[in-house]
């Protein structure tokens, strides 16, 4: 740039400024032309060396140039600043909540999957899901269920006693009494949950396992109601026609007490699951003992009911062909990812 063709210089600077599109480039422009060491300041230095006549001629032109470029520079600076703010606002306004870093995907534990399946089957038959505490009293776990004081299950070898009155429930049958005490017949509930027994751990035993309780109380409930309900349930669960077999069994809280076996859902005559018998032992059941109804505050002369209970852990192992209970309880991601 020189003082001879200020007009041309001005046009060049205007064009350069127009081309600037970032704050960084604008700063480069400022340093080059508008700063104290910049070209325009240098022109003023040169102006000083001119004689009076020329100074009067060129001075106002140079002042004009400086003023105009400074004004255009300020405008540009403001414009770029506003653009930046606007861009930030837009980004916040439209930020995409679905954009995220990839995270490891989990899956539902087999217990959760099968519990949901079973619940859905029973809910479709009109049952409600009930719950009870895992830390129980001796009354709900034993006395109310008609388990005699000298029954071996009361010994320390099976039960985790907390103190003389409290224990970790050994069966979900506790929920039967708790429900009877808070609801009036007709009652139809199921109660899946954790149970604890003081057992040595091996491939088929653990100190914690899942059970699944069912109970129906109304007028004139019979064994046929029980068998029809169970057959319908098992057929839906295994998605094939299941035949049930009934044997007498003893449980203090039912009379008569039954052991229910199902035709093996995995074969048609013999496999390793049913140990080549064609039958699998599935659950305990029966008609609720009048003493138990009384403990639940229900009149046994007016109402009767059935109850059943099965090992949800065992059923899960059967359904998913899991050979070792410890796999189910191990939180091993590789194992769990299969389901
Ligand atoms: N509570 C029993 C157990 O842990 C299972 C059971 C048997 C539950 C018979 C019942 C029943 O409701 O009627 O072995």
XYZ file of C-alpha atoms and ligand atoms in Angstrom:
353
model
C 0.000 0.000 0.000
C 1.163 3.503 -0.667
C -0.189 6.997 -0.585
C -0.363 7.296 -4.328
C -3.406 5.163 -4.937
C -5.337 5.258 -1.691
C -8.593 4.753 -3.471
C -7.447 1.455 -4.932
C -6.023 0.401 -1.544
C -9.336 1.122 0.111
C -11.189 -1.039 -2.415
C -8.693 -3.865 -1.804
C -9.152 -3.671 1.959
C -12.925 -3.664 1.645
C -12.760 -6.766 -0.546
C -10.418 -8.497 1.919
C -12.692 -7.697 4.826
C -15.682 -9.024 2.961
C -13.876 -12.292 2.391
C -13.128 -12.745 6.104
C -15.401 -15.390 7.565
C -13.929 -16.260 10.944
C -12.852 -14.431 14.066
C -9.344 -15.816 13.619
C -9.040 -14.378 10.086
C -10.454 -11.091 11.293
C -7.727 -10.872 13.924
C -5.100 -11.508 11.235
C -6.642 -8.660 9.222
C -6.524 -6.343 12.244
C -2.878 -7.103 12.949
C -1.935 -6.595 9.337
C -3.768 -3.320 8.643
C -5.312 -1.718 11.727
C -2.854 -2.381 14.548
C -0.163 0.070 15.619
C 2.360 -1.669 13.432
C -0.167 -2.252 10.680
C -0.038 -0.906 7.129
C -2.437 1.980 7.784
C -0.366 3.225 10.729
C 2.675 3.037 8.460
C 0.907 5.191 5.875
C 0.373 7.834 8.557
C 4.120 7.676 9.280
C 4.825 8.228 5.594
C 2.302 11.064 5.531
C 4.440 12.930 8.049
C 7.318 13.008 5.552
C 5.289 14.727 2.851
C 5.411 18.450 2.306
C 2.549 20.698 3.451
C 0.651 20.885 0.182
C 0.639 17.116 -0.354
C -0.228 16.487 3.280
C -3.336 18.619 2.968
C -4.319 16.714 -0.126
C -3.659 13.162 1.019
C -4.232 13.520 4.769
C -8.058 13.730 4.646
C -8.159 10.817 2.171
C -6.088 8.660 4.483
C -8.192 9.631 7.488
C -11.286 8.782 5.491
C -9.804 5.401 4.557
C -8.890 4.581 8.134
C -12.315 5.601 9.460
C -14.160 3.595 6.842
C -12.071 0.455 7.229
C -12.279 0.690 11.026
C -16.071 0.990 10.760
C -16.335 -1.962 8.380
C -14.016 -3.947 10.662
C -16.215 -3.197 13.703
C -19.321 -4.180 11.774
C -17.718 -7.427 10.699
C -16.605 -8.189 14.225
C -20.133 -7.702 15.562
C -21.574 -9.799 12.737
C -19.225 -12.714 13.409
C -19.968 -12.510 17.141
C -23.715 -12.618 16.534
C -23.270 -15.564 14.174
C -21.357 -17.440 16.852
C -24.033 -16.841 19.493
C -26.751 -17.843 17.066
C -24.925 -21.069 16.159
C -24.554 -21.934 19.838
C -28.231 -21.313 20.471
C -29.236 -23.428 17.506
C -27.021 -26.238 18.711
C -28.632 -26.184 22.122
C -32.115 -25.903 20.704
C -31.797 -28.858 18.402
C -29.358 -31.013 20.307
C -30.184 -34.638 19.595
C -30.977 -36.576 22.750
C -30.612 -39.863 20.902
C -26.963 -39.310 20.066
C -24.891 -41.160 22.634
C -21.743 -43.115 22.912
C -22.310 -46.843 22.400
C -23.018 -48.523 25.739
C -22.891 -52.191 26.593
C -26.400 -53.649 26.238
C -27.797 -55.717 29.076
C -30.470 -58.386 28.964
C -33.069 -59.643 31.383
C -31.940 -62.398 33.735
C -33.540 -65.785 32.951
C -35.409 -65.530 36.284
C -36.946 -62.242 35.223
C -37.879 -63.595 31.801
C -39.539 -66.741 33.074
C -41.230 -64.954 35.975
C -42.807 -62.519 33.536
C -43.964 -65.348 31.291
C -45.518 -67.261 34.185
C -47.124 -64.158 35.630
C -48.687 -63.304 32.289
C -50.208 -66.778 32.032
C -51.733 -66.577 35.509
C -52.836 -62.976 35.097
C -54.735 -64.086 31.975
C -56.546 -66.604 34.206
C -57.547 -63.869 36.679
C -54.779 -64.227 39.272
C -53.107 -61.211 40.903
C -49.433 -61.004 41.859
C -48.807 -60.872 45.620
C -45.651 -60.277 47.584
C -44.253 -60.823 51.063
C -41.068 -60.098 53.001
C -37.954 -62.265 52.771
C -37.195 -61.658 56.433
C -40.142 -63.419 58.039
C -41.496 -64.298 61.445
C -41.648 -67.823 62.738
C -45.467 -67.519 62.692
C -45.863 -66.906 58.922
C -43.169 -69.387 57.891
C -44.183 -72.256 60.176
C -46.936 -71.959 62.797
C -49.621 -70.480 60.553
C -48.762 -73.064 57.900
C -49.481 -75.851 60.334
C -45.839 -76.929 60.588
C -45.579 -78.703 63.926
C -43.141 -77.433 66.566
C -40.995 -80.570 66.236
C -40.910 -80.630 62.418
C -37.319 -81.127 61.189
C -37.565 -78.066 58.927
C -37.578 -75.947 62.068
C -34.116 -77.157 63.017
C -31.118 -74.910 62.541
C -29.808 -77.200 59.809
C -32.432 -75.935 57.330
C -33.407 -72.472 58.438
C -31.405 -69.292 58.716
C -32.636 -67.987 62.053
C -32.047 -64.311 62.791
C -33.278 -64.653 66.390
C -35.840 -66.908 68.055
C -38.746 -65.173 66.287
C -37.265 -64.109 62.936
C -35.841 -66.045 60.020
C -35.162 -65.873 56.296
C -38.264 -67.400 54.724
C -37.714 -70.988 53.613
C -40.770 -70.993 51.328
C -43.068 -68.579 49.506
C -46.067 -70.264 51.201
C -45.731 -67.451 53.780
C -47.467 -65.186 51.286
C -50.585 -67.391 51.525
C -51.256 -66.368 55.119
C -50.282 -62.740 54.623
C -52.731 -62.502 51.709
C -55.561 -64.278 53.548
C -55.187 -61.816 56.417
C -55.579 -58.797 54.162
C -58.085 -59.944 51.512
C -61.503 -61.494 51.455
C -62.431 -64.490 49.249
C -62.578 -65.011 46.384
C -58.789 -64.712 46.369
C -56.587 -65.771 43.440
C -52.916 -64.901 43.783
C -49.500 -65.976 42.688
C -46.302 -65.092 44.540
C -42.889 -65.529 42.971
C -39.909 -64.814 45.192
C -36.645 -65.670 46.842
C -36.356 -68.299 49.535
C -33.369 -69.239 51.667
C -32.270 -72.495 53.196
C -29.110 -73.428 55.004
C -27.851 -75.879 52.378
C -24.407 -76.823 51.189
C -23.915 -75.540 47.654
C -23.495 -77.900 44.710
C -24.679 -78.115 41.089
C -28.326 -78.418 42.121
C -28.412 -76.699 45.535
C -27.810 -73.157 46.669
C -28.647 -71.357 49.927
C -30.887 -69.034 47.900
C -33.356 -70.178 45.285
C -36.606 -68.998 43.746
C -40.037 -70.414 44.408
C -43.431 -69.720 42.924
C -46.564 -69.961 45.019
C -50.182 -70.006 43.875
C -53.412 -69.899 45.830
C -57.122 -69.787 45.080
C -59.798 -69.479 47.748
C -63.524 -69.301 47.086
C -66.640 -71.341 47.824
C -66.520 -75.006 46.764
C -62.981 -75.063 45.362
C -61.997 -78.606 44.435
C -59.048 -80.687 43.289
C -60.473 -80.538 39.743
C -60.088 -76.733 39.792
C -56.474 -77.184 40.873
C -55.649 -79.757 38.200
C -57.355 -77.809 35.404
C -55.506 -74.637 36.387
C -52.134 -76.371 36.517
C -52.619 -78.253 33.263
C -53.615 -75.067 31.485
C -50.655 -73.218 32.983
C -48.072 -75.863 32.017
C -49.447 -76.260 28.512
C -49.118 -72.512 27.939
C -45.678 -72.319 29.515
C -44.153 -75.113 27.478
C -46.241 -74.316 24.407
C -47.326 -77.928 23.970
C -50.006 -80.185 25.402
C -48.814 -81.298 28.862
C -50.315 -84.218 30.757
C -50.155 -84.089 34.534
C -49.744 -86.975 36.908
C -50.810 -86.800 40.529
C -49.275 -88.668 43.451
C -50.088 -88.350 47.138
C -47.634 -86.132 49.006
C -47.312 -84.704 52.488
C -47.199 -81.003 53.217
C -48.575 -79.884 56.591
C -50.519 -76.962 55.104
C -52.640 -78.945 52.620
C -55.055 -81.814 52.982
C -55.016 -83.806 50.812
C -51.461 -83.039 49.758
C -50.285 -83.866 46.236
C -47.103 -84.174 44.241
C -47.659 -83.027 40.680
C -45.592 -84.402 37.811
C -45.743 -83.208 34.212
C -45.183 -85.207 31.053
C -41.654 -84.330 29.948
C -41.896 -81.270 27.698
C -38.512 -82.003 26.136
C -38.990 -85.495 24.710
C -41.522 -88.122 23.708
C -40.388 -91.098 25.704
C -37.132 -90.469 27.503
C -34.311 -87.964 27.714
C -31.694 -86.921 30.223
C -33.945 -84.204 31.689
C -36.645 -86.697 32.682
C -34.059 -89.392 33.332
C -35.743 -91.523 30.686
C -39.014 -91.784 32.653
C -41.087 -89.415 30.469
C -42.143 -87.491 33.627
C -40.678 -84.613 35.569
C -41.516 -83.897 39.196
C -42.680 -80.319 39.287
C -44.526 -79.162 42.322
C -46.322 -79.650 45.593
C -49.983 -78.793 45.848
C -53.231 -79.614 47.588
C -56.379 -78.284 49.182
C -55.599 -75.745 51.874
C -55.761 -77.247 55.365
C -58.678 -75.878 57.458
C -56.212 -74.906 60.221
C -54.302 -72.764 57.748
C -57.477 -71.031 56.582
C -58.293 -70.302 60.220
C -54.846 -68.766 60.796
C -55.554 -66.556 57.801
C -58.876 -65.461 59.295
C -61.000 -67.345 56.753
C -63.955 -69.538 57.729
C -63.158 -73.123 56.576
C -66.819 -74.130 56.804
C -67.692 -71.566 54.161
C -64.603 -71.432 51.961
C -62.093 -73.858 50.561
C -59.056 -73.356 48.410
C -56.134 -74.865 46.614
C -52.474 -73.989 46.834
C -49.419 -75.019 44.910
C -45.750 -74.217 45.039
C -42.850 -75.030 42.781
C -39.185 -74.333 42.522
C -38.839 -71.501 40.048
C -35.101 -72.083 40.021
C -35.606 -75.703 39.050
C -38.132 -74.797 36.358
C -35.773 -72.170 34.944
C -32.969 -74.723 34.811
C -35.273 -77.207 33.077
C -36.632 -74.722 30.574
C -33.271 -73.264 29.580
C -31.373 -76.557 30.082
C -28.983 -74.975 32.597
C -26.849 -77.734 34.147
C -25.553 -75.921 37.246
C -27.496 -73.649 39.618
C -24.317 -71.708 40.373
C -24.263 -70.409 36.791
C -27.677 -68.844 37.348
C -26.526 -67.012 40.460
C -23.042 -66.072 39.333
C -23.714 -62.797 37.496
C -21.371 -64.117 34.819
C -21.993 -61.833 31.853
C -20.861 -64.366 29.265
C -23.331 -66.905 30.601
C -26.182 -64.403 30.947
C -25.729 -62.967 27.461
C -27.037 -66.206 25.954
C -30.577 -65.467 27.111
N -43.762 -74.755 50.250
C -43.466 -76.077 49.737
C -41.972 -76.310 49.697
O -41.227 -75.372 49.899
C -44.057 -76.286 48.383
C -45.540 -76.381 48.418
C -46.167 -77.615 48.544
C -46.328 -75.238 48.338
C -47.528 -77.725 48.583
C -47.707 -75.356 48.344
C -48.292 -76.605 48.498
O -48.506 -74.300 48.280
O -49.677 -76.716 48.541
O -41.534 -77.395 49.434
